[in-house]
Amino acid sequence: MHGIKGLSGAFASFALGLALSAPALAAYPAKPVQLVIPFSPGDTDQMLRPITEKMGQYLGQPIVMNYKPGAGGGIGAAYTASAAPDGYTIVGSSPGALVVVPLANKEIKYTTDSFAPVAAISLGGMMIVASGKSKYKTLADVVADAKARPDGISYGTSGAMGISHLLGETFASEARIQLRHIPFQGSAPAVTALLGGHTDIAVSAVGPAQAHIQSGGLRPLAIFSSKRLAAYPDVPTLRELGYDVGSPTIYGLMAPKDTPPQVIDTLYQAARKVVAEQGDEVNKTLGTIGAEISVLSPQEYGTYLQEQRALFSKAIGLIRE
């Protein structure tokens, strides 16, 4: 709940009351806000919905999800980048569609700078997982086997040049091992393939893997994050294990560039209001998919995305070498 911590209680209450006053809401929004989800239902929408649905209560208008999947999130992101900068079309994503796609695909006509950050919403994570029946009990087991059998271990991801692929290759480079990449059309198919014994390990978003972890079908080995997830306190981060890779996978909202600052602030303050008044309920919902609240201001979220751009630029360079 990073967006609340920096303000004193009195000032925060005043700021929230001012930003969410009736006159401000009368001006914007005057109709439903379209939230473009640049992926099929199943992960990104689950990370955003617990907060965005409640934001509508404070905005006086619903935030309605519009799914526009394709091109690794590029179709929906491009649609939003070219929309009118009036606050009625925004996009929700992890850094995948907002940072990785324009870096990896030269045909994409937008960049991270084509958007105005609105707010970060929630924190998830990417995990290295093995089958619950696997001989791999720890990540050290994977590394040892990979060194004994170069290119003999396969790992599934949600797709070529996506976040999971880039993180997997960065880990392999840090560990000085060779892994054989098997791309799928999303984290869920990658998890299914792992359960079926078609791959040795997978790099997956936590959400699609969670039910299988809880049932014992999958074993989490490590998480790509700067800290352990509250839902998985016993799963170490890659950094803890000595690998200089991994950062939080934060899901947030972006508006087209040149969206008026007062519109962006209205949306951001609504997100903060949800955290302040309904944070426990939202965290309980997010916890069912291994996630948690992480509200950042537009400035903080913009800084995070620039850091992600530097991280994934380096990772893409590894793959293209």
PDB file of C-alpha atoms in Angstrom:
ATOM      1  CA  MET A   1       0.000   0.000   0.000  1.00  0.00           C
ATOM      2  CA  HIS A   2       2.836   2.288  -0.953  1.00  0.00           C
ATOM      3  CA  GLY A   3       0.609   5.134  -2.190  1.00  0.00           C
ATOM      4  CA  ILE A   4      -0.784   5.859   1.297  1.00  0.00           C
ATOM      5  CA  LYS A   5       2.345   5.651   3.421  1.00  0.00           C
ATOM      6  CA  GLY A   6       3.965   8.903   2.369  1.00  0.00           C
ATOM      7  CA  LEU A   7       1.208  11.169   3.744  1.00  0.00           C
ATOM      8  CA  SER A   8       0.165  11.951   7.280  1.00  0.00           C
ATOM      9  CA  GLY A   9      -3.336  10.889   8.265  1.00  0.00           C
ATOM     10  CA  ALA A  10      -4.711  14.436   8.378  1.00  0.00           C
ATOM     11  CA  PHE A  11      -3.270  15.490   5.055  1.00  0.00           C
ATOM     12  CA  ALA A  12      -4.285  12.220   3.388  1.00  0.00           C
ATOM     13  CA  SER A  13      -7.881  12.647   4.562  1.00  0.00           C
ATOM     14  CA  PHE A  14      -7.949  16.223   3.307  1.00  0.00           C
ATOM     15  CA  ALA A  15      -6.440  15.301  -0.059  1.00  0.00           C
ATOM     16  CA  LEU A  16      -8.808  12.400  -0.577  1.00  0.00           C
ATOM     17  CA  GLY A  17     -11.817  14.480   0.378  1.00  0.00           C
ATOM     18  CA  LEU A  18     -10.812  17.278  -1.965  1.00  0.00           C
ATOM     19  CA  ALA A  19     -10.033  15.014  -4.915  1.00  0.00           C
ATOM     20  CA  LEU A  20     -13.234  13.008  -4.540  1.00  0.00           C
ATOM     21  CA  SER A  21     -15.598  15.878  -3.833  1.00  0.00           C
ATOM     22  CA  ALA A  22     -18.950  16.058  -5.650  1.00  0.00           C
ATOM     23  CA  PRO A  23     -17.959  18.909  -8.023  1.00  0.00           C
ATOM     24  CA  ALA A  24     -14.889  16.993  -9.199  1.00  0.00           C
ATOM     25  CA  LEU A  25     -16.922  13.854  -9.840  1.00  0.00           C
ATOM     26  CA  ALA A  26     -19.551  15.834 -11.717  1.00  0.00           C
ATOM     27  CA  ALA A  27     -16.909  16.965 -14.199  1.00  0.00           C
ATOM     28  CA  TYR A  28     -15.229  13.584 -14.645  1.00  0.00           C
ATOM     29  CA  PRO A  29     -16.237  10.918 -15.236  1.00  0.00           C
ATOM     30  CA  ALA A  30     -19.654  11.632 -16.733  1.00  0.00           C
ATOM     31  CA  LYS A  31     -19.936   8.163 -18.300  1.00  0.00           C
ATOM     32  CA  PRO A  32     -18.402   4.688 -17.827  1.00  0.00           C
ATOM     33  CA  VAL A  33     -14.628   4.359 -18.167  1.00  0.00           C
ATOM     34  CA  GLN A  34     -13.377   1.708 -20.592  1.00  0.00           C
ATOM     35  CA  LEU A  35     -10.541  -0.381 -19.163  1.00  0.00           C
ATOM     36  CA  VAL A  36      -8.789  -2.188 -22.001  1.00  0.00           C
ATOM     37  CA  ILE A  37      -7.380  -5.569 -21.001  1.00  0.00           C
ATOM     38  CA  PRO A  38      -4.832  -6.477 -23.705  1.00  0.00           C
ATOM     39  CA  PHE A  39      -4.991 -10.200 -22.908  1.00  0.00           C
ATOM     40  CA  SER A  40      -7.608 -12.924 -22.759  1.00  0.00           C
ATOM     41  CA  PRO A  41      -9.470 -13.355 -19.454  1.00  0.00           C
ATOM     42  CA  GLY A  42      -7.622 -15.188 -16.719  1.00  0.00           C
ATOM     43  CA  ASP A  43      -4.660 -13.300 -15.254  1.00  0.00           C
ATOM     44  CA  THR A  44      -4.402  -9.558 -15.846  1.00  0.00           C
ATOM     45  CA  ASP A  45      -8.120  -8.996 -15.288  1.00  0.00           C
ATOM     46  CA  GLN A  46      -7.961 -10.943 -12.015  1.00  0.00           C
ATOM     47  CA  MET A  47      -5.103  -8.746 -10.826  1.00  0.00           C
ATOM     48  CA  LEU A  48      -7.011  -5.527 -11.540  1.00  0.00           C
ATOM     49  CA  ARG A  49     -10.706  -6.233 -10.994  1.00  0.00           C
ATOM     50  CA  PRO A  50     -10.721  -6.341  -7.155  1.00  0.00           C
ATOM     51  CA  ILE A  51      -9.696  -2.666  -7.101  1.00  0.00           C
ATOM     52  CA  THR A  52     -11.081  -1.255 -10.359  1.00  0.00           C
ATOM     53  CA  GLU A  53     -14.605  -2.468  -9.630  1.00  0.00           C
ATOM     54  CA  LYS A  54     -14.531  -0.680  -6.295  1.00  0.00           C
ATOM     55  CA  MET A  55     -12.987   2.443  -7.828  1.00  0.00           C
ATOM     56  CA  GLY A  56     -16.235   2.873  -9.714  1.00  0.00           C
ATOM     57  CA  GLN A  57     -18.064   3.284  -6.400  1.00  0.00           C
ATOM     58  CA  TYR A  58     -16.061   6.428  -5.666  1.00  0.00           C
ATOM     59  CA  LEU A  59     -16.012   7.706  -9.229  1.00  0.00           C
ATOM     60  CA  GLY A  60     -19.776   7.485  -9.617  1.00  0.00           C
ATOM     61  CA  GLN A  61     -19.308   5.604 -12.905  1.00  0.00           C
ATOM     62  CA  PRO A  62     -18.294   1.985 -13.525  1.00  0.00           C
ATOM     63  CA  ILE A  63     -14.930   0.962 -14.919  1.00  0.00           C
ATOM     64  CA  VAL A  64     -15.835  -1.584 -17.598  1.00  0.00           C
ATOM     65  CA  MET A  65     -13.315  -4.118 -18.899  1.00  0.00           C
ATOM     66  CA  ASN A  66     -12.941  -4.450 -22.674  1.00  0.00           C
ATOM     67  CA  TYR A  67     -10.783  -7.381 -23.778  1.00  0.00           C
ATOM     68  CA  LYS A  68      -8.523  -6.783 -26.789  1.00  0.00           C
ATOM     69  CA  PRO A  69      -5.962  -9.625 -26.811  1.00  0.00           C
ATOM     70  CA  GLY A  70      -3.284 -10.302 -29.390  1.00  0.00           C
ATOM     71  CA  ALA A  71       0.358  -9.595 -30.209  1.00  0.00           C
ATOM     72  CA  GLY A  72       1.430 -10.227 -26.627  1.00  0.00           C
ATOM     73  CA  GLY A  73      -0.774  -7.391 -25.426  1.00  0.00           C
ATOM     74  CA  GLY A  74       0.286  -5.074 -28.250  1.00  0.00           C
ATOM     75  CA  ILE A  75      -3.130  -4.791 -29.889  1.00  0.00           C
ATOM     76  CA  GLY A  76      -4.925  -3.560 -26.790  1.00  0.00           C
ATOM     77  CA  ALA A  77      -2.084  -1.277 -25.760  1.00  0.00           C
ATOM     78  CA  ALA A  78      -1.874   0.260 -29.248  1.00  0.00           C
ATOM     79  CA  TYR A  79      -5.649   0.793 -29.235  1.00  0.00           C
ATOM     80  CA  THR A  80      -5.379   2.708 -25.976  1.00  0.00           C
ATOM     81  CA  ALA A  81      -2.341   4.727 -27.044  1.00  0.00           C
ATOM     82  CA  SER A  82      -4.298   6.047 -30.051  1.00  0.00           C
ATOM     83  CA  ALA A  83      -7.509   6.744 -28.093  1.00  0.00           C
ATOM     84  CA  ALA A  84      -8.686  10.235 -27.190  1.00  0.00           C
ATOM     85  CA  PRO A  85      -6.806  11.487 -24.088  1.00  0.00           C
ATOM     86  CA  ASP A  86     -10.004  12.194 -22.170  1.00  0.00           C
ATOM     87  CA  GLY A  87      -9.805   9.560 -19.427  1.00  0.00           C
ATOM     88  CA  TYR A  88     -12.526   7.362 -20.853  1.00  0.00           C
ATOM     89  CA  THR A  89     -10.135   4.800 -22.351  1.00  0.00           C
ATOM     90  CA  ILE A  90      -7.353   3.401 -20.169  1.00  0.00           C
ATOM     91  CA  VAL A  91      -5.344   0.193 -20.289  1.00  0.00           C
ATOM     92  CA  GLY A  92      -4.443  -2.245 -17.535  1.00  0.00           C
ATOM     93  CA  SER A  93      -1.410  -4.497 -17.708  1.00  0.00           C
ATOM     94  CA  SER A  94       1.801  -5.757 -16.204  1.00  0.00           C
ATOM     95  CA  PRO A  95       4.990  -4.442 -17.868  1.00  0.00           C
ATOM     96  CA  GLY A  96       4.443  -7.042 -20.617  1.00  0.00           C
ATOM     97  CA  ALA A  97       2.257  -4.992 -22.956  1.00  0.00           C
ATOM     98  CA  LEU A  98       3.519  -1.606 -21.777  1.00  0.00           C
ATOM     99  CA  VAL A  99       7.278  -2.209 -21.799  1.00  0.00           C
ATOM    100  CA  VAL A 100       8.317  -5.554 -23.262  1.00  0.00           C
ATOM    101  CA  VAL A 101       6.193  -5.608 -26.435  1.00  0.00           C
ATOM    102  CA  PRO A 102       7.414  -2.279 -27.857  1.00  0.00           C
ATOM    103  CA  LEU A 103      11.011  -3.242 -27.020  1.00  0.00           C
ATOM    104  CA  ALA A 104      10.802  -6.689 -28.591  1.00  0.00           C
ATOM    105  CA  ASN A 105       8.637  -5.962 -31.630  1.00  0.00           C
ATOM    106  CA  LYS A 106       9.940  -3.317 -34.003  1.00  0.00           C
ATOM    107  CA  GLU A 107       6.591  -3.237 -35.846  1.00  0.00           C
ATOM    108  CA  ILE A 108       4.788  -1.903 -32.786  1.00  0.00           C
ATOM    109  CA  LYS A 109       4.068   1.795 -33.192  1.00  0.00           C
ATOM    110  CA  TYR A 110       3.865   2.815 -29.545  1.00  0.00           C
ATOM    111  CA  THR A 111       6.380   3.020 -26.689  1.00  0.00           C
ATOM    112  CA  THR A 112       6.068   3.245 -22.930  1.00  0.00           C
ATOM    113  CA  ASP A 113       6.190   7.022 -23.395  1.00  0.00           C
ATOM    114  CA  SER A 114       2.963   6.888 -25.444  1.00  0.00           C
ATOM    115  CA  PHE A 115       1.085   6.623 -22.148  1.00  0.00           C
ATOM    116  CA  ALA A 116       0.559   8.640 -19.005  1.00  0.00           C
ATOM    117  CA  PRO A 117       0.863   6.574 -15.801  1.00  0.00           C
ATOM    118  CA  VAL A 118      -2.305   6.580 -13.702  1.00  0.00           C
ATOM    119  CA  ALA A 119      -1.552   4.256 -10.794  1.00  0.00           C
ATOM    120  CA  ALA A 120      -0.079   0.912  -9.930  1.00  0.00           C
ATOM    121  CA  ILE A 121      -2.746  -1.377  -8.535  1.00  0.00           C
ATOM    122  CA  SER A 122      -1.454  -4.769  -7.436  1.00  0.00           C
ATOM    123  CA  LEU A 123       1.673  -6.828  -6.983  1.00  0.00           C
ATOM    124  CA  GLY A 124       1.976 -10.342  -8.334  1.00  0.00           C
ATOM    125  CA  GLY A 125       4.989 -12.353  -9.255  1.00  0.00           C
ATOM    126  CA  MET A 126       6.606 -14.710 -11.701  1.00  0.00           C
ATOM    127  CA  MET A 127       7.696 -18.093 -10.382  1.00  0.00           C
ATOM    128  CA  ILE A 128       9.936 -20.942 -11.415  1.00  0.00           C
ATOM    129  CA  VAL A 129       7.850 -24.040 -10.772  1.00  0.00           C
ATOM    130  CA  ALA A 130       8.406 -27.769 -11.152  1.00  0.00           C
ATOM    131  CA  SER A 131       5.999 -30.688 -11.074  1.00  0.00           C
ATOM    132  CA  GLY A 132       5.129 -31.918  -7.626  1.00  0.00           C
ATOM    133  CA  LYS A 133       6.485 -35.296  -8.767  1.00  0.00           C
ATOM    134  CA  SER A 134       9.748 -33.816 -10.058  1.00  0.00           C
ATOM    135  CA  LYS A 135      13.196 -34.687  -8.753  1.00  0.00           C
ATOM    136  CA  TYR A 136      13.772 -30.931  -8.451  1.00  0.00           C
ATOM    137  CA  LYS A 137      13.179 -30.009  -4.820  1.00  0.00           C
ATOM    138  CA  THR A 138      15.047 -26.705  -4.966  1.00  0.00           C
ATOM    139  CA  LEU A 139      16.359 -24.336  -7.613  1.00  0.00           C
ATOM    140  CA  ALA A 140      19.860 -25.583  -6.810  1.00  0.00           C
ATOM    141  CA  ASP A 141      18.760 -29.006  -8.075  1.00  0.00           C
ATOM    142  CA  VAL A 142      17.797 -27.472 -11.417  1.00  0.00           C
ATOM    143  CA  VAL A 143      21.086 -25.619 -11.741  1.00  0.00           C
ATOM    144  CA  ALA A 144      23.137 -28.704 -10.898  1.00  0.00           C
ATOM    145  CA  ASP A 145      21.256 -30.830 -13.426  1.00  0.00           C
ATOM    146  CA  ALA A 146      21.529 -28.148 -16.110  1.00  0.00           C
ATOM    147  CA  LYS A 147      25.284 -27.946 -15.644  1.00  0.00           C
ATOM    148  CA  ALA A 148      25.507 -31.726 -15.980  1.00  0.00           C
ATOM    149  CA  ARG A 149      23.209 -31.751 -19.049  1.00  0.00           C
ATOM    150  CA  PRO A 150      23.638 -28.497 -21.036  1.00  0.00           C
ATOM    151  CA  ASP A 151      20.438 -27.665 -22.923  1.00  0.00           C
ATOM    152  CA  GLY A 152      18.879 -30.832 -21.540  1.00  0.00           C
ATOM    153  CA  ILE A 153      16.278 -29.110 -19.363  1.00  0.00           C
ATOM    154  CA  SER A 154      13.208 -27.583 -21.003  1.00  0.00           C
ATOM    155  CA  TYR A 155      11.227 -24.737 -19.541  1.00  0.00           C
ATOM    156  CA  GLY A 156       7.811 -23.501 -20.590  1.00  0.00           C
ATOM    157  CA  THR A 157       6.703 -19.881 -20.713  1.00  0.00           C
ATOM    158  CA  SER A 158       3.703 -17.829 -21.785  1.00  0.00           C
ATOM    159  CA  GLY A 159       5.343 -17.012 -25.120  1.00  0.00           C
ATOM    160  CA  ALA A 160       8.475 -16.007 -26.963  1.00  0.00           C
ATOM    161  CA  MET A 161       9.894 -12.613 -25.953  1.00  0.00           C
ATOM    162  CA  GLY A 162       7.341 -12.256 -23.168  1.00  0.00           C
ATOM    163  CA  ILE A 163       8.149 -11.457 -19.548  1.00  0.00           C
ATOM    164  CA  SER A 164       8.437 -15.104 -18.537  1.00  0.00           C
ATOM    165  CA  HIS A 165      10.809 -15.863 -21.422  1.00  0.00           C
ATOM    166  CA  LEU A 166      12.999 -12.850 -20.704  1.00  0.00           C
ATOM    167  CA  LEU A 167      13.183 -13.647 -16.998  1.00  0.00           C
ATOM    168  CA  GLY A 168      13.976 -17.274 -17.748  1.00  0.00           C
ATOM    169  CA  GLU A 169      16.854 -16.353 -20.035  1.00  0.00           C
ATOM    170  CA  THR A 170      18.173 -13.791 -17.567  1.00  0.00           C
ATOM    171  CA  PHE A 171      18.181 -16.435 -14.833  1.00  0.00           C
ATOM    172  CA  ALA A 172      19.965 -18.915 -17.123  1.00  0.00           C
ATOM    173  CA  SER A 173      22.599 -16.297 -17.924  1.00  0.00           C
ATOM    174  CA  GLU A 174      23.095 -15.471 -14.234  1.00  0.00           C
ATOM    175  CA  ALA A 175      23.349 -19.178 -13.344  1.00  0.00           C
ATOM    176  CA  ARG A 176      25.629 -19.828 -16.332  1.00  0.00           C
ATOM    177  CA  ILE A 177      23.474 -22.653 -17.602  1.00  0.00           C
ATOM    178  CA  GLN A 178      21.653 -23.453 -20.824  1.00  0.00           C
ATOM    179  CA  LEU A 179      17.910 -24.143 -20.775  1.00  0.00           C
ATOM    180  CA  ARG A 180      15.724 -25.136 -23.726  1.00  0.00           C
ATOM    181  CA  HIS A 181      12.844 -22.695 -24.159  1.00  0.00           C
ATOM    182  CA  ILE A 182       9.352 -23.988 -25.038  1.00  0.00           C
ATOM    183  CA  PRO A 183       6.863 -21.135 -25.662  1.00  0.00           C
ATOM    184  CA  PHE A 184       3.106 -21.477 -25.155  1.00  0.00           C
ATOM    185  CA  GLN A 185       0.125 -19.187 -25.683  1.00  0.00           C
ATOM    186  CA  GLY A 186      -0.157 -18.044 -22.098  1.00  0.00           C
ATOM    187  CA  SER A 187       0.841 -19.124 -18.607  1.00  0.00           C
ATOM    188  CA  ALA A 188      -2.095 -21.525 -18.229  1.00  0.00           C
ATOM    189  CA  PRO A 189      -1.051 -23.710 -21.217  1.00  0.00           C
ATOM    190  CA  ALA A 190       2.548 -23.658 -19.973  1.00  0.00           C
ATOM    191  CA  VAL A 191       1.379 -24.900 -16.584  1.00  0.00           C
ATOM    192  CA  THR A 192      -0.766 -27.592 -18.229  1.00  0.00           C
ATOM    193  CA  ALA A 193       2.215 -28.806 -20.246  1.00  0.00           C
ATOM    194  CA  LEU A 194       4.349 -28.988 -17.118  1.00  0.00           C
ATOM    195  CA  LEU A 195       1.676 -30.978 -15.288  1.00  0.00           C
ATOM    196  CA  GLY A 196       1.544 -33.339 -18.258  1.00  0.00           C
ATOM    197  CA  GLY A 197       5.269 -33.956 -18.172  1.00  0.00           C
ATOM    198  CA  HIS A 198       5.951 -32.195 -21.480  1.00  0.00           C
ATOM    199  CA  THR A 199       8.433 -29.737 -19.925  1.00  0.00           C
ATOM    200  CA  ASP A 200      10.786 -29.969 -16.950  1.00  0.00           C
ATOM    201  CA  ILE A 201      10.065 -26.624 -15.318  1.00  0.00           C
ATOM    202  CA  ALA A 202       8.126 -23.477 -16.141  1.00  0.00           C
ATOM    203  CA  VAL A 203       8.316 -19.756 -15.551  1.00  0.00           C
ATOM    204  CA  SER A 204       4.738 -18.773 -14.790  1.00  0.00           C
ATOM    205  CA  ALA A 205       2.677 -16.001 -13.301  1.00  0.00           C
ATOM    206  CA  VAL A 206       1.613 -16.982  -9.794  1.00  0.00           C
ATOM    207  CA  GLY A 207      -2.125 -16.853 -10.487  1.00  0.00           C
ATOM    208  CA  PRO A 208      -2.367 -19.684 -13.051  1.00  0.00           C
ATOM    209  CA  ALA A 209      -0.091 -21.880 -10.924  1.00  0.00           C
ATOM    210  CA  GLN A 210      -1.648 -21.244  -7.525  1.00  0.00           C
ATOM    211  CA  ALA A 211      -4.386 -23.894  -7.473  1.00  0.00           C
ATOM    212  CA  HIS A 212      -1.905 -26.544  -8.606  1.00  0.00           C
ATOM    213  CA  ILE A 213       0.605 -25.478  -5.975  1.00  0.00           C
ATOM    214  CA  GLN A 214      -2.044 -25.737  -3.290  1.00  0.00           C
ATOM    215  CA  SER A 215      -3.061 -29.208  -4.505  1.00  0.00           C
ATOM    216  CA  GLY A 216       0.548 -30.392  -4.629  1.00  0.00           C
ATOM    217  CA  GLY A 217       0.604 -30.736  -8.399  1.00  0.00           C
ATOM    218  CA  LEU A 218       3.271 -28.056  -8.704  1.00  0.00           C
ATOM    219  CA  ARG A 219       6.227 -27.166  -6.515  1.00  0.00           C
ATOM    220  CA  PRO A 220       7.378 -23.507  -6.394  1.00  0.00           C
ATOM    221  CA  LEU A 221      11.166 -23.221  -6.469  1.00  0.00           C
ATOM    222  CA  ALA A 222      11.780 -19.466  -6.529  1.00  0.00           C
ATOM    223  CA  ILE A 223      10.064 -16.190  -7.273  1.00  0.00           C
ATOM    224  CA  PHE A 224      11.228 -13.258  -9.403  1.00  0.00           C
ATOM    225  CA  SER A 225      10.698 -10.383  -6.993  1.00  0.00           C
ATOM    226  CA  SER A 226      12.551  -8.029  -4.687  1.00  0.00           C
ATOM    227  CA  LYS A 227      10.776  -9.548  -1.692  1.00  0.00           C
ATOM    228  CA  ARG A 228       8.903 -12.714  -0.803  1.00  0.00           C
ATOM    229  CA  LEU A 229       5.195 -12.710  -1.515  1.00  0.00           C
ATOM    230  CA  ALA A 230       2.905 -12.711   1.505  1.00  0.00           C
ATOM    231  CA  ALA A 231       1.039 -15.680   0.017  1.00  0.00           C
ATOM    232  CA  TYR A 232       4.298 -17.654  -0.283  1.00  0.00           C
ATOM    233  CA  PRO A 233       6.490 -16.747   2.683  1.00  0.00           C
ATOM    234  CA  ASP A 234       8.529 -19.953   2.332  1.00  0.00           C
ATOM    235  CA  VAL A 235       9.421 -19.464  -1.340  1.00  0.00           C
ATOM    236  CA  PRO A 236      12.762 -17.649  -1.747  1.00  0.00           C
ATOM    237  CA  THR A 237      13.401 -14.910  -4.283  1.00  0.00           C
ATOM    238  CA  LEU A 238      16.009 -15.351  -7.005  1.00  0.00           C
ATOM    239  CA  ARG A 239      18.030 -12.584  -5.385  1.00  0.00           C
ATOM    240  CA  GLU A 240      18.095 -14.423  -2.074  1.00  0.00           C
ATOM    241  CA  LEU A 241      19.536 -17.403  -3.911  1.00  0.00           C
ATOM    242  CA  GLY A 242      22.333 -15.288  -5.342  1.00  0.00           C
ATOM    243  CA  TYR A 243      21.004 -14.405  -8.798  1.00  0.00           C
ATOM    244  CA  ASP A 244      20.854 -10.749  -9.798  1.00  0.00           C
ATOM    245  CA  VAL A 245      17.487 -11.009 -11.492  1.00  0.00           C
ATOM    246  CA  GLY A 246      13.925 -10.284 -10.590  1.00  0.00           C
ATOM    247  CA  SER A 247      11.795  -7.348  -9.647  1.00  0.00           C
ATOM    248  CA  PRO A 248       8.164  -6.954  -8.620  1.00  0.00           C
ATOM    249  CA  THR A 249       5.593  -7.723 -11.306  1.00  0.00           C
ATOM    250  CA  ILE A 250       3.262  -4.806 -10.766  1.00  0.00           C
ATOM    251  CA  TYR A 251      -0.039  -4.415 -12.585  1.00  0.00           C
ATOM    252  CA  GLY A 252      -1.313  -0.919 -13.170  1.00  0.00           C
ATOM    253  CA  LEU A 253      -3.346   1.537 -15.198  1.00  0.00           C
ATOM    254  CA  MET A 254      -2.157   3.785 -18.020  1.00  0.00           C
ATOM    255  CA  ALA A 255      -3.954   6.480 -20.005  1.00  0.00           C
ATOM    256  CA  PRO A 256      -3.107   7.896 -23.411  1.00  0.00           C
ATOM    257  CA  LYS A 257      -0.379  10.525 -23.381  1.00  0.00           C
ATOM    258  CA  ASP A 258      -1.656  14.084 -22.807  1.00  0.00           C
ATOM    259  CA  THR A 259      -4.573  12.972 -20.649  1.00  0.00           C
ATOM    260  CA  PRO A 260      -5.274  15.965 -18.354  1.00  0.00           C
ATOM    261  CA  PRO A 261      -3.507  15.748 -14.972  1.00  0.00           C
ATOM    262  CA  GLN A 262      -6.745  16.364 -13.087  1.00  0.00           C
ATOM    263  CA  VAL A 263      -8.336  13.338 -14.782  1.00  0.00           C
ATOM    264  CA  ILE A 264      -5.371  11.150 -13.881  1.00  0.00           C
ATOM    265  CA  ASP A 265      -5.465  12.414 -10.311  1.00  0.00           C
ATOM    266  CA  THR A 266      -9.180  11.637 -10.016  1.00  0.00           C
ATOM    267  CA  LEU A 267      -8.524   8.009 -11.015  1.00  0.00           C
ATOM    268  CA  TYR A 268      -5.495   7.722  -8.733  1.00  0.00           C
ATOM    269  CA  GLN A 269      -7.337   9.165  -5.745  1.00  0.00           C
ATOM    270  CA  ALA A 270     -10.172   6.683  -6.311  1.00  0.00           C
ATOM    271  CA  ALA A 271      -7.635   3.832  -6.152  1.00  0.00           C
ATOM    272  CA  ARG A 272      -6.226   5.234  -2.914  1.00  0.00           C
ATOM    273  CA  LYS A 273      -9.719   5.548  -1.491  1.00  0.00           C
ATOM    274  CA  VAL A 274     -10.314   1.839  -2.166  1.00  0.00           C
ATOM    275  CA  VAL A 275      -7.110   0.947  -0.331  1.00  0.00           C
ATOM    276  CA  ALA A 276      -7.891   3.223   2.609  1.00  0.00           C
ATOM    277  CA  GLU A 277     -11.461   2.017   3.119  1.00  0.00           C
ATOM    278  CA  GLN A 278     -11.645  -1.484   1.620  1.00  0.00           C
ATOM    279  CA  GLY A 279      -8.015  -2.604   1.565  1.00  0.00           C
ATOM    280  CA  ASP A 280      -8.459  -5.665   3.765  1.00  0.00           C
ATOM    281  CA  GLU A 281     -11.253  -7.022   1.581  1.00  0.00           C
ATOM    282  CA  VAL A 282      -9.273  -6.400  -1.609  1.00  0.00           C
ATOM    283  CA  ASN A 283      -6.151  -8.042  -0.196  1.00  0.00           C
ATOM    284  CA  LYS A 284      -8.199 -11.095   0.783  1.00  0.00           C
ATOM    285  CA  THR A 285      -9.459 -11.421  -2.787  1.00  0.00           C
ATOM    286  CA  LEU A 286      -6.033 -10.886  -4.320  1.00  0.00           C
ATOM    287  CA  GLY A 287      -4.566 -13.399  -1.898  1.00  0.00           C
ATOM    288  CA  THR A 288      -6.579 -16.161  -3.585  1.00  0.00           C
ATOM    289  CA  ILE A 289      -4.325 -15.728  -6.634  1.00  0.00           C
ATOM    290  CA  GLY A 290      -1.124 -15.120  -4.678  1.00  0.00           C
ATOM    291  CA  ALA A 291      -1.185 -11.349  -5.114  1.00  0.00           C
ATOM    292  CA  GLU A 292      -1.470  -8.269  -2.910  1.00  0.00           C
ATOM    293  CA  ILE A 293      -2.274  -4.571  -3.096  1.00  0.00           C
ATOM    294  CA  SER A 294       0.467  -2.260  -4.316  1.00  0.00           C
ATOM    295  CA  VAL A 295      -0.869   1.211  -5.093  1.00  0.00           C
ATOM    296  CA  LEU A 296       1.740   3.615  -6.436  1.00  0.00           C
ATOM    297  CA  SER A 297       1.291   7.232  -7.512  1.00  0.00           C
ATOM    298  CA  PRO A 298       1.571   8.177 -11.195  1.00  0.00           C
ATOM    299  CA  GLN A 299       5.123   9.384 -10.583  1.00  0.00           C
ATOM    300  CA  GLU A 300       6.152   6.244  -8.667  1.00  0.00           C
ATOM    301  CA  TYR A 301       4.529   3.986 -11.229  1.00  0.00           C
ATOM    302  CA  GLY A 302       6.262   5.835 -14.066  1.00  0.00           C
ATOM    303  CA  THR A 303       9.627   5.363 -12.363  1.00  0.00           C
ATOM    304  CA  TYR A 304       8.925   1.645 -11.936  1.00  0.00           C
ATOM    305  CA  LEU A 305       8.109   1.261 -15.644  1.00  0.00           C
ATOM    306  CA  GLN A 306      11.309   3.037 -16.672  1.00  0.00           C
ATOM    307  CA  GLU A 307      13.267   0.647 -14.439  1.00  0.00           C
ATOM    308  CA  GLN A 308      11.489  -2.249 -16.114  1.00  0.00           C
ATOM    309  CA  ARG A 309      12.430  -0.884 -19.524  1.00  0.00           C
ATOM    310  CA  ALA A 310      16.105  -0.944 -18.567  1.00  0.00           C
ATOM    311  CA  LEU A 311      15.784  -4.461 -17.123  1.00  0.00           C
ATOM    312  CA  PHE A 312      14.063  -5.964 -20.155  1.00  0.00           C
ATOM    313  CA  SER A 313      16.218  -4.137 -22.690  1.00  0.00           C
ATOM    314  CA  LYS A 314      19.159  -6.015 -21.196  1.00  0.00           C
ATOM    315  CA  ALA A 315      17.245  -9.304 -21.265  1.00  0.00           C
ATOM    316  CA  ILE A 316      16.270  -8.885 -24.926  1.00  0.00           C
ATOM    317  CA  GLY A 317      19.928  -8.281 -25.703  1.00  0.00           C
ATOM    318  CA  LEU A 318      20.773 -11.659 -24.161  1.00  0.00           C
ATOM    319  CA  ILE A 319      18.293 -13.456 -26.421  1.00  0.00           C
ATOM    320  CA  ARG A 320      19.400 -11.677 -29.573  1.00  0.00           C
ATOM    321  CA  GLU A 321      23.122 -12.272 -29.025  1.00  0.00           C
TER     322      GLU A 321
END
